[in-house]
mmCIF file of C-alpha atoms in Angstrom:
data_model
loop_
_atom_site.group_PDB
_atom_site.id
_atom_site.type_symbol
_atom_site.label_atom_id
_atom_site.label_comp_id
_atom_site.label_asym_id
_atom_site.label_seq_id
_atom_site.Cartn_x
_atom_site.Cartn_y
_atom_site.Cartn_z
ATOM 1 C CA MET H 1 93.110 113.171 99.242
ATOM 2 C CA ARG H 2 90.724 112.463 102.132
ATOM 3 C CA VAL H 3 90.624 109.014 103.745
ATOM 4 C CA ILE H 4 88.322 107.588 106.416
ATOM 5 C CA HIS H 5 89.420 104.478 108.324
ATOM 6 C CA PHE H 6 86.499 102.597 109.919
ATOM 7 C CA VAL H 7 87.383 99.941 112.491
ATOM 8 C CA THR H 8 86.275 98.376 115.752
ATOM 9 C CA GLY H 9 86.511 100.470 118.898
ATOM 10 C CA GLY H 10 87.662 97.392 120.790
ATOM 11 C CA PHE H 11 91.279 98.602 120.539
ATOM 12 C CA SER H 12 92.427 95.299 119.076
ATOM 13 C CA GLY H 13 95.224 94.748 116.572
ATOM 14 C CA SER H 14 93.102 96.077 113.706
ATOM 15 C CA THR H 15 92.445 99.299 115.641
ATOM 16 C CA ASN H 16 96.168 99.752 116.185
ATOM 17 C CA VAL H 17 96.967 99.112 112.518
ATOM 18 C CA ALA H 18 94.476 101.788 111.442
ATOM 19 C CA LYS H 19 95.864 104.181 114.042
ATOM 20 C CA GLU H 20 99.469 103.579 112.934
ATOM 21 C CA ILE H 21 98.597 104.117 109.258
ATOM 22 C CA ILE H 22 96.861 107.399 110.098
ATOM 23 C CA GLU H 23 99.745 108.615 112.258
ATOM 24 C CA ASN H 24 102.150 107.953 109.404
ATOM 25 C CA THR H 25 99.967 109.368 106.624
ATOM 26 C CA ASN H 26 99.292 112.501 108.703
ATOM 27 C CA GLN H 27 102.908 113.375 107.976
ATOM 28 C CA THR H 28 102.139 113.267 104.247
ATOM 29 C CA LEU H 29 100.998 116.533 102.692
ATOM 30 C CA ASP H 30 98.651 114.967 100.131
ATOM 31 C CA ILE H 31 96.669 112.735 102.548
ATOM 32 C CA GLU H 32 94.241 113.782 105.294
ATOM 33 C CA SER H 33 92.709 111.068 107.480
ATOM 34 C CA LEU H 34 89.789 110.551 109.855
ATOM 35 C CA LEU H 35 89.393 107.592 112.227
ATOM 36 C CA VAL H 36 85.879 106.307 112.940
ATOM 37 C CA LEU H 37 85.437 103.654 115.643
ATOM 38 C CA ARG H 38 82.464 101.349 116.093
ATOM 39 C CA LYS H 39 81.660 101.603 119.787
ATOM 40 C CA LYS H 40 82.380 98.644 122.057
ATOM 41 C CA LYS H 41 82.304 98.176 125.832
ATOM 42 C CA SER H 42 86.015 98.998 125.967
ATOM 43 C CA THR H 43 85.659 102.247 123.968
ATOM 44 C CA SER H 44 86.424 104.551 126.875
ATOM 45 C CA GLU H 45 86.772 108.324 126.738
ATOM 46 C CA GLU H 46 90.306 107.971 128.070
ATOM 47 C CA LYS H 47 91.350 105.778 125.128
ATOM 48 C CA LEU H 48 89.662 108.120 122.666
ATOM 49 C CA ASN H 49 91.489 111.100 124.149
ATOM 50 C CA ASN H 50 94.789 109.216 123.856
ATOM 51 C CA PHE H 51 94.203 108.928 120.109
ATOM 52 C CA ARG H 52 93.108 112.561 119.823
ATOM 53 C CA ASN H 53 96.186 113.709 121.755
ATOM 54 C CA LEU H 54 98.259 112.053 119.023
ATOM 55 C CA GLY H 55 96.625 114.399 116.532
ATOM 56 C CA ILE H 56 94.229 111.749 115.176
ATOM 57 C CA ASP H 57 90.769 113.110 114.361
ATOM 58 C CA THR H 58 88.636 110.398 116.008
ATOM 59 C CA ARG H 59 84.875 109.871 116.004
ATOM 60 C CA VAL H 60 82.612 107.121 117.299
ATOM 61 C CA VAL H 61 79.492 105.492 115.838
ATOM 62 C CA SER H 62 77.025 103.169 117.529
ATOM 63 C CA GLY H 63 77.845 99.492 117.913
ATOM 64 C CA MET H 64 74.352 98.541 119.099
ATOM 65 C CA LEU H 65 72.337 98.135 115.896
ATOM 66 C CA HIS H 66 73.831 97.522 112.448
ATOM 67 C CA ILE H 67 71.374 99.914 110.812
ATOM 68 C CA LEU H 68 72.363 102.632 113.282
ATOM 69 C CA THR H 69 76.072 101.982 112.673
ATOM 70 C CA ILE H 70 75.499 102.304 108.919
ATOM 71 C CA TYR H 71 73.411 105.468 109.253
ATOM 72 C CA GLN H 72 75.857 107.278 111.542
ATOM 73 C CA LEU H 73 78.854 106.388 109.365
ATOM 74 C CA TYR H 74 76.862 107.456 106.278
ATOM 75 C CA LYS H 75 76.310 110.874 107.907
ATOM 76 C CA ILE H 76 80.029 111.230 108.652
ATOM 77 C CA CYS H 77 80.900 110.287 105.063
ATOM 78 C CA LYS H 78 78.447 112.857 103.686
ATOM 79 C CA GLU H 79 79.998 115.528 105.911
ATOM 80 C CA TYR H 80 83.688 114.598 105.462
ATOM 81 C CA LYS H 81 83.428 113.690 101.736
ATOM 82 C CA PRO H 82 86.277 111.139 101.661
ATOM 83 C CA ASP H 83 87.909 109.988 98.447
ATOM 84 C CA ILE H 84 88.544 106.600 100.050
ATOM 85 C CA LEU H 85 86.794 104.652 102.813
ATOM 86 C CA VAL H 86 89.004 101.935 104.336
ATOM 87 C CA VAL H 87 86.980 99.385 106.293
ATOM 88 C CA HIS H 88 88.989 97.214 108.682
ATOM 89 C CA GLY H 89 88.049 93.801 110.038
ATOM 90 C CA PHE H 90 84.967 91.654 110.447
ATOM 91 C CA SER H 91 82.134 92.570 110.600
ATOM 92 C CA GLU H 92 82.955 96.295 110.316
ATOM 93 C CA HIS H 93 83.932 95.838 106.669
ATOM 94 C CA ILE H 94 80.341 94.880 105.841
ATOM 95 C CA TRP H 95 78.518 97.711 107.632
ATOM 96 C CA GLY H 96 81.196 100.207 106.622
ATOM 97 C CA ARG H 97 80.857 99.475 102.911
ATOM 98 C CA TYR H 98 77.071 99.723 103.036
ATOM 99 C CA ALA H 99 77.518 103.227 104.481
ATOM 100 C CA GLY H 100 80.130 104.071 101.868
ATOM 101 C CA LEU H 101 77.895 102.983 99.005
ATOM 102 C CA LEU H 102 74.946 104.979 100.363
ATOM 103 C CA ALA H 103 77.168 108.063 100.735
ATOM 104 C CA LYS H 104 78.602 107.528 97.229
ATOM 105 C CA VAL H 105 82.214 107.396 98.448
ATOM 106 C CA PRO H 106 84.290 107.076 95.240
ATOM 107 C CA HIS H 107 86.596 104.288 96.439
ATOM 108 C CA LEU H 108 86.259 101.453 98.979
ATOM 109 C CA ILE H 109 89.027 99.294 100.472
ATOM 110 C CA HIS H 110 88.384 96.216 102.609
ATOM 111 C CA VAL H 111 91.167 95.142 105.005
ATOM 112 C CA GLU H 112 90.930 91.609 106.445
ATOM 113 C CA HIS H 113 92.788 91.239 109.746
ATOM 114 C CA ASN H 114 92.278 87.560 110.592
ATOM 115 C CA SER H 115 92.581 84.168 108.970
ATOM 116 C CA ARG H 116 89.425 82.777 110.561
ATOM 117 C CA GLU H 117 86.447 85.128 110.694
ATOM 118 C CA ARG H 118 82.890 84.214 111.693
ATOM 119 C CA TYR H 119 81.461 84.207 108.179
ATOM 120 C CA THR H 120 77.971 82.723 108.066
ATOM 121 C CA TRP H 121 76.728 81.942 104.557
ATOM 122 C CA LEU H 122 74.740 85.201 104.617
ATOM 123 C CA ARG H 123 77.661 87.344 105.810
ATOM 124 C CA LEU H 124 79.932 85.795 103.177
ATOM 125 C CA LYS H 125 77.325 86.406 100.503
ATOM 126 C CA GLN H 126 77.082 90.069 101.563
ATOM 127 C CA ALA H 127 80.873 90.440 101.592
ATOM 128 C CA LYS H 128 81.163 88.995 98.080
ATOM 129 C CA TRP H 129 78.391 91.260 96.790
ATOM 130 C CA LEU H 130 80.086 94.281 98.355
ATOM 131 C CA SER H 131 83.399 93.237 96.797
ATOM 132 C CA ARG H 132 81.962 94.142 93.379
ATOM 133 C CA TYR H 133 82.086 97.783 94.462
ATOM 134 C CA THR H 134 85.401 97.491 96.319
ATOM 135 C CA ASP H 135 88.653 98.633 94.716
ATOM 136 C CA LYS H 136 91.022 96.497 96.790
ATOM 137 C CA ILE H 137 90.744 93.672 99.329
ATOM 138 C CA ILE H 138 93.861 93.638 101.510
ATOM 139 C CA GLY H 139 95.018 90.749 103.692
ATOM 140 C CA CYS H 140 97.236 91.760 106.616
ATOM 141 C CA SER H 141 99.516 88.802 105.836
ATOM 142 C CA GLU H 142 100.146 86.437 102.948
ATOM 143 C CA GLY H 143 98.246 83.741 104.867
ATOM 144 C CA VAL H 144 95.175 85.972 105.203
ATOM 145 C CA LYS H 145 95.389 86.793 101.491
ATOM 146 C CA GLN H 146 95.398 83.083 100.612
ATOM 147 C CA ASN H 147 92.388 82.515 102.873
ATOM 148 C CA LEU H 148 90.492 85.318 101.119
ATOM 149 C CA LEU H 149 91.214 83.619 97.802
ATOM 150 C CA ARG H 150 89.997 80.280 99.198
ATOM 151 C CA LEU H 151 86.763 81.983 100.254
ATOM 152 C CA GLY H 152 86.227 83.001 96.623
ATOM 153 C CA PHE H 153 87.136 86.692 96.551
ATOM 154 C CA SER H 154 88.403 88.043 93.239
ATOM 155 C CA PRO H 155 92.136 87.381 92.597
ATOM 156 C CA GLU H 156 92.243 90.657 90.645
ATOM 157 C CA LYS H 157 91.379 92.609 93.784
ATOM 158 C CA VAL H 158 93.029 90.628 96.597
ATOM 159 C CA ILE H 159 96.538 91.654 97.688
ATOM 160 C CA SER H 160 98.567 91.397 100.891
ATOM 161 C CA ILE H 161 100.170 94.190 102.891
ATOM 162 C CA PRO H 162 101.867 92.566 105.906
ATOM 163 C CA ASN H 163 101.478 94.386 109.208
ATOM 164 C CA GLY H 164 104.248 96.567 110.589
ATOM 165 C CA ILE H 165 104.978 98.412 113.828
ATOM 166 C CA ASN H 166 106.592 101.632 114.989
ATOM 167 C CA LEU H 167 110.096 100.377 115.719
ATOM 168 C CA THR H 168 111.145 103.554 117.538
ATOM 169 C CA ARG H 169 109.461 102.097 120.645
ATOM 170 C CA PHE H 170 112.004 99.260 120.549
ATOM 171 C CA ASP H 171 115.327 101.066 120.383
ATOM 172 C CA GLN H 172 118.113 98.476 120.513
ATOM 173 C CA SER H 173 120.370 100.846 122.458
ATOM 174 C CA THR H 174 117.999 100.776 125.465
ATOM 175 C CA GLN H 175 117.420 97.006 125.492
ATOM 176 C CA ILE H 176 118.887 94.552 127.975
ATOM 177 C CA PRO H 177 121.384 92.116 126.353
ATOM 178 C CA PHE H 178 119.915 88.616 125.943
ATOM 179 C CA TYR H 179 122.143 86.878 128.502
ATOM 180 C CA HIS H 180 121.382 89.555 131.123
ATOM 181 C CA ARG H 181 117.638 88.964 130.894
ATOM 182 C CA LYS H 182 115.497 86.706 133.054
ATOM 183 C CA ALA H 183 115.422 83.139 131.731
ATOM 184 C CA GLU H 184 111.645 83.355 131.891
ATOM 185 C CA ILE H 185 108.656 83.412 129.566
ATOM 186 C CA ILE H 186 106.186 86.156 128.758
ATOM 187 C CA MET H 187 102.997 85.842 126.725
ATOM 188 C CA ALA H 188 101.111 89.037 125.915
ATOM 189 C CA ALA H 189 97.615 88.403 124.564
ATOM 190 C CA ARG H 190 94.035 89.007 125.558
ATOM 191 C CA PHE H 191 92.162 86.130 127.162
ATOM 192 C CA ALA H 192 89.734 85.069 124.450
ATOM 193 C CA ARG H 193 88.575 82.052 122.477
ATOM 194 C CA GLN H 194 91.159 82.841 119.800
ATOM 195 C CA LYS H 195 94.130 82.581 122.165
ATOM 196 C CA ASP H 196 95.417 79.425 123.836
ATOM 197 C CA GLN H 197 96.992 80.314 127.172
ATOM 198 C CA ASN H 198 95.821 76.964 128.580
ATOM 199 C CA SER H 199 98.201 74.954 126.358
ATOM 200 C CA LEU H 200 101.107 77.020 127.659
ATOM 201 C CA ILE H 201 100.001 76.463 131.269
ATOM 202 C CA LYS H 202 99.834 72.692 130.649
ATOM 203 C CA ALA H 203 103.284 72.809 129.024
ATOM 204 C CA ILE H 204 104.725 74.424 132.165
ATOM 205 C CA ALA H 205 103.205 71.583 134.206
ATOM 206 C CA LEU H 206 104.871 69.016 131.917
ATOM 207 C CA LEU H 207 108.227 70.742 132.372
ATOM 208 C CA LYS H 208 107.770 70.821 136.135
ATOM 209 C CA VAL H 209 107.381 67.023 136.153
ATOM 210 C CA LYS H 210 110.819 66.865 134.477
ATOM 211 C CA GLY H 211 112.315 69.122 137.147
ATOM 212 C CA ILE H 212 112.339 72.260 134.953
ATOM 213 C CA GLU H 213 110.579 75.061 136.836
ATOM 214 C CA VAL H 214 110.378 78.121 134.585
ATOM 215 C CA LYS H 215 108.355 81.221 135.424
ATOM 216 C CA VAL H 216 105.691 82.647 133.103
ATOM 217 C CA SER H 217 104.033 86.068 133.021
ATOM 218 C CA PHE H 218 100.707 86.541 131.222
ATOM 219 C CA ALA H 219 100.145 90.152 130.131
ATOM 220 C CA GLY H 220 96.659 91.203 129.067
ATOM 221 C CA LEU H 221 93.026 91.031 130.101
ATOM 222 C CA GLY H 222 90.132 90.111 127.813
ATOM 223 C CA LYS H 223 87.027 88.072 128.522
ATOM 224 C CA ALA H 224 86.560 87.401 132.247
ATOM 225 C CA SER H 225 85.411 83.786 131.769
ATOM 226 C CA HIS H 226 88.595 82.868 129.866
ATOM 227 C CA LEU H 227 90.796 84.579 132.445
ATOM 228 C CA VAL H 228 89.024 82.818 135.321
ATOM 229 C CA SER H 229 89.380 79.483 133.513
ATOM 230 C CA ALA H 230 93.130 80.002 133.095
ATOM 231 C CA LYS H 231 93.570 80.911 136.769
ATOM 232 C CA LYS H 232 91.628 77.812 137.836
ATOM 233 C CA LEU H 233 93.868 75.651 135.659
ATOM 234 C CA VAL H 234 96.989 77.185 137.221
ATOM 235 C CA LYS H 235 95.630 76.425 140.677
ATOM 236 C CA SER H 236 94.617 72.853 139.828
ATOM 237 C CA LEU H 237 98.134 72.156 138.468
ATOM 238 C CA GLU H 238 99.739 73.817 141.524
ATOM 239 C CA LEU H 239 101.653 76.351 139.429
ATOM 240 C CA GLU H 240 100.825 79.498 141.439
ATOM 241 C CA GLN H 241 104.511 80.010 142.302
ATOM 242 C CA GLN H 242 105.531 79.925 138.634
ATOM 243 C CA ILE H 243 102.731 81.708 136.784
ATOM 244 C CA THR H 244 101.783 85.368 137.230
ATOM 245 C CA PHE H 245 98.836 87.240 135.723
ATOM 246 C CA LEU H 246 99.910 90.852 135.128
ATOM 247 C CA GLY H 247 96.634 92.217 133.757
ATOM 248 C CA HIS H 248 96.661 95.184 131.401
ATOM 249 C CA CYS H 249 100.209 96.468 130.879
ATOM 250 C CA THR H 250 101.113 99.910 129.571
ATOM 251 C CA ASN H 251 104.858 99.182 129.618
ATOM 252 C CA LEU H 252 104.975 96.194 127.257
ATOM 253 C CA PRO H 253 108.233 97.146 125.446
ATOM 254 C CA GLU H 254 109.997 97.334 128.815
ATOM 255 C CA LEU H 255 108.518 94.002 129.928
ATOM 256 C CA LEU H 256 109.480 92.251 126.713
ATOM 257 C CA THR H 257 113.106 93.297 126.894
ATOM 258 C CA GLN H 258 113.377 91.830 130.415
ATOM 259 C CA HIS H 259 112.522 88.301 129.219
ATOM 260 C CA GLN H 260 114.480 85.831 127.117
ATOM 261 C CA ILE H 261 111.496 83.932 125.719
ATOM 262 C CA PHE H 262 108.186 85.093 124.241
ATOM 263 C CA VAL H 263 105.445 82.539 123.583
ATOM 264 C CA LEU H 264 102.328 83.004 121.493
ATOM 265 C CA SER H 265 100.072 79.991 121.921
ATOM 266 C CA THR H 266 97.034 80.589 119.728
ATOM 267 C CA HIS H 267 94.312 78.919 117.667
ATOM 268 C CA TYR H 268 94.342 81.348 114.724
ATOM 269 C CA GLU H 269 95.724 84.758 113.745
ATOM 270 C CA GLY H 270 95.923 87.366 111.014
ATOM 271 C CA MET H 271 99.416 88.691 111.612
ATOM 272 C CA PRO H 272 99.880 89.473 115.322
ATOM 273 C CA LEU H 273 101.511 92.819 116.066
ATOM 274 C CA VAL H 274 102.678 91.561 119.459
ATOM 275 C CA LEU H 275 104.847 88.932 117.753
ATOM 276 C CA ILE H 276 106.592 91.652 115.765
ATOM 277 C CA GLU H 277 107.030 93.635 118.982
ATOM 278 C CA ALA H 278 108.549 90.623 120.722
ATOM 279 C CA MET H 279 110.905 90.048 117.785
ATOM 280 C CA ALA H 280 111.932 93.714 117.785
ATOM 281 C CA SER H 281 112.539 93.457 121.544
ATOM 282 C CA GLY H 282 115.087 90.701 121.052
ATOM 283 C CA CYS H 283 113.092 87.831 122.553
ATOM 284 C CA ALA H 284 113.466 84.248 121.349
ATOM 285 C CA ILE H 285 110.063 83.361 119.881
ATOM 286 C CA VAL H 286 108.012 80.197 120.303
ATOM 287 C CA ALA H 287 104.699 80.348 118.431
ATOM 288 C CA SER H 288 101.870 78.145 117.211
ATOM 289 C CA ALA H 289 102.284 77.245 113.537
ATOM 290 C CA VAL H 290 98.970 78.717 112.375
ATOM 291 C CA VAL H 291 98.111 80.818 109.326
ATOM 292 C CA GLY H 292 99.279 84.383 109.874
ATOM 293 C CA VAL H 293 102.144 83.236 112.116
ATOM 294 C CA LYS H 294 103.998 80.488 110.274
ATOM 295 C CA GLU H 295 104.692 82.757 107.268
ATOM 296 C CA MET H 296 106.599 85.142 109.531
ATOM 297 C CA PHE H 297 109.402 82.742 110.473
ATOM 298 C CA VAL H 298 111.977 80.343 109.153
ATOM 299 C CA HIS H 299 111.586 77.597 111.751
ATOM 300 C CA GLY H 300 114.642 77.236 113.962
ATOM 301 C CA GLU H 301 116.335 80.256 112.407
ATOM 302 C CA ASP H 302 114.415 83.337 113.589
ATOM 303 C CA GLY H 303 111.560 81.686 115.483
ATOM 304 C CA TYR H 304 110.446 78.285 116.752
ATOM 305 C CA LEU H 305 107.132 77.008 115.382
ATOM 306 C CA VAL H 306 105.144 74.330 117.206
ATOM 307 C CA GLU H 307 102.031 72.283 116.554
ATOM 308 C CA PRO H 308 98.924 74.231 117.672
ATOM 309 C CA GLN H 309 97.057 73.049 120.785
ATOM 310 C CA SER H 310 99.945 70.782 121.800
ATOM 311 C CA PRO H 311 101.269 71.337 125.341
ATOM 312 C CA GLN H 312 103.945 68.699 124.703
ATOM 313 C CA ALA H 313 105.239 70.501 121.601
ATOM 314 C CA LEU H 314 105.357 73.766 123.554
ATOM 315 C CA ALA H 315 107.163 72.088 126.447
ATOM 316 C CA ASP H 316 109.764 70.559 124.117
ATOM 317 C CA ALA H 317 110.423 73.905 122.397
ATOM 318 C CA ILE H 318 110.731 75.810 125.678
ATOM 319 C CA GLU H 319 113.064 73.168 127.090
ATOM 320 C CA LYS H 320 115.311 73.426 124.029
ATOM 321 C CA LEU H 321 115.601 77.217 124.392
ATOM 322 C CA LEU H 322 116.268 76.995 128.129
ATOM 323 C CA VAL H 323 118.927 74.310 127.729
ATOM 324 C CA ASP H 324 120.641 75.706 124.623
ATOM 325 C CA ARG H 325 120.954 79.416 125.427
ATOM 326 C CA SER H 326 123.344 80.120 122.532
ATOM 327 C CA PHE H 327 120.753 78.741 120.084
ATOM 328 C CA ALA H 328 118.047 80.866 121.750
ATOM 329 C CA ALA H 329 120.234 83.997 121.642
ATOM 330 C CA GLU H 330 121.096 83.506 117.959
ATOM 331 C CA MET H 331 117.442 82.954 117.079
ATOM 332 C CA ALA H 332 116.480 86.097 119.019
ATOM 333 C CA THR H 333 119.070 88.171 117.137
ATOM 334 C CA ASN H 334 117.903 86.827 113.777
ATOM 335 C CA GLY H 335 114.296 87.605 114.676
ATOM 336 C CA GLN H 336 115.170 91.124 115.741
ATOM 337 C CA ASN H 337 116.993 91.756 112.451
ATOM 338 C CA LYS H 338 114.012 90.432 110.479
ATOM 339 C CA ALA H 339 111.568 92.669 112.391
ATOM 340 C CA ARG H 340 113.656 95.714 111.534
ATOM 341 C CA SER H 341 114.134 94.823 107.880
ATOM 342 C CA GLN H 342 110.647 93.515 107.014
ATOM 343 C CA PHE H 343 108.038 94.635 109.558
ATOM 344 C CA SER H 344 108.455 98.386 109.978
ATOM 345 C CA LEU H 345 105.590 100.856 110.097
ATOM 346 C CA GLU H 346 107.242 102.855 107.323
ATOM 347 C CA ARG H 347 107.141 99.859 104.979
ATOM 348 C CA MET H 348 103.507 99.024 105.816
ATOM 349 C CA ALA H 349 102.240 102.622 105.653
ATOM 350 C CA GLY H 350 104.201 103.217 102.460
ATOM 351 C CA GLU H 351 102.420 100.328 100.762
ATOM 352 C CA TYR H 352 99.017 101.640 101.885
ATOM 353 C CA LYS H 353 99.850 105.142 100.641
ATOM 354 C CA SER H 354 100.897 103.725 97.265
ATOM 355 C CA GLU H 355 97.559 101.896 97.003
ATOM 356 C CA PHE H 356 95.622 105.045 97.958
ATOM 357 C CA ARG H 357 97.374 107.130 95.295
ATOM 358 C CA SER H 358 97.053 104.442 92.651
ATOM 359 C CA ILE H 359 93.313 104.006 93.312
ATOM 360 C CA CYS H 360 92.611 107.731 93.162
ATOM 361 C CA LYS H 361 94.352 108.001 89.779
ATOM 362 C CA THR H 362 92.113 105.371 88.204
#
C-alpha cells in the first residue's frame, strides 16, 4: 500500500502529525509513505534534511500559485502512484484533492487540524464538493469532528482520530520531580493571531498587584508583529524582570520538565500537540477552554480550564496552583497518566493504519 501525505511546509502541528504517522507506518511492512510539503517561507533545507535523515522520503511543491501547487502534486502522484492521498489542513486539503482527482488516486482522505479555519463561502463550497470524492474526513479531536458536522460535512464520512505524540521523548525516569521544579510558568506557542500570549502577560500584571511575582518563559517565534506587540506590552506593564522570551527552542522536553506550570492561552485550537507534551512532562496545565482543548481535560482533575481571553481567570487559576502545590502536583500526575494512556503516537498511528487498510479493502 502506497500513501502520500500532503501538508503545509510551515512545520506546524499538522506537519508534525503527518511526520509522526509516516515514521510509525514506515515500520509497517505493508505501508510505504511519501511526505509532500507545500513550500512556505519557513521551509528551509535544514528542516527538510532533518526529516530525510529520519528516513522520511520528503518532497516539496510550490506554495506560490494554487494552480502550480496542484500541477506539481499531480505530477508526483502520477509518478508515485499512491493508493491513498492524505491531505492535511486548510487550505492544503483543497488543492491536494484537486491534484488527487486529476491523477486518479483511488482513495482520498481529508484531515482537519483546527476548529476554526478561514472558510470563505467559496472555499467551503469547494471542500463540500470535494468531499463527494473523499473516503474519510478526519478531525484531529472530537471538537474538530463536531465542527465539521456543523459545517455540513457528511456524518457518514466524518470521524475523529485524536492527536498523539511520541512519548519516548518524555521518559518519566529522566524527569525532575514536581516539587524540585521551578515554581514558574512556561508557555510554548508561536506568536500568531490564533494564540493569546497577551492575556497571560496581563494576568501576570494582575498577580503582581497582589504581591505575587511569578516568572514566565515564552518559547517560540512566529509572526514578528505579534512578538513585537507582546514585548511592548511586557515593557508597558513593567514586567521585564518576570517575563523572558526564549525564541525558538530545540530542547522543549527538557524545558518543560523544569517548570511546574504550563499555560496555553489561545483563541482556538484543533488539538494542540504541545499540551500533550506538557502533560507527558508532568506539568500542571492551565488552558483556555476552547474547542480542541476542553475535551482533553476533566477540569480540576487533570487540567485547569479557564475562560478564553480573560486575564483575570488566568490569574486566579495560576494563583490557585501556586498557593496549593499539593493540588497542582496531583493534577500534574493525573495529566501525565492521561497523556500516557490516551495520547500516544502508537494509538494515533494505529487508528490511521486501520483506516488505510479498511479503505483499500473497499
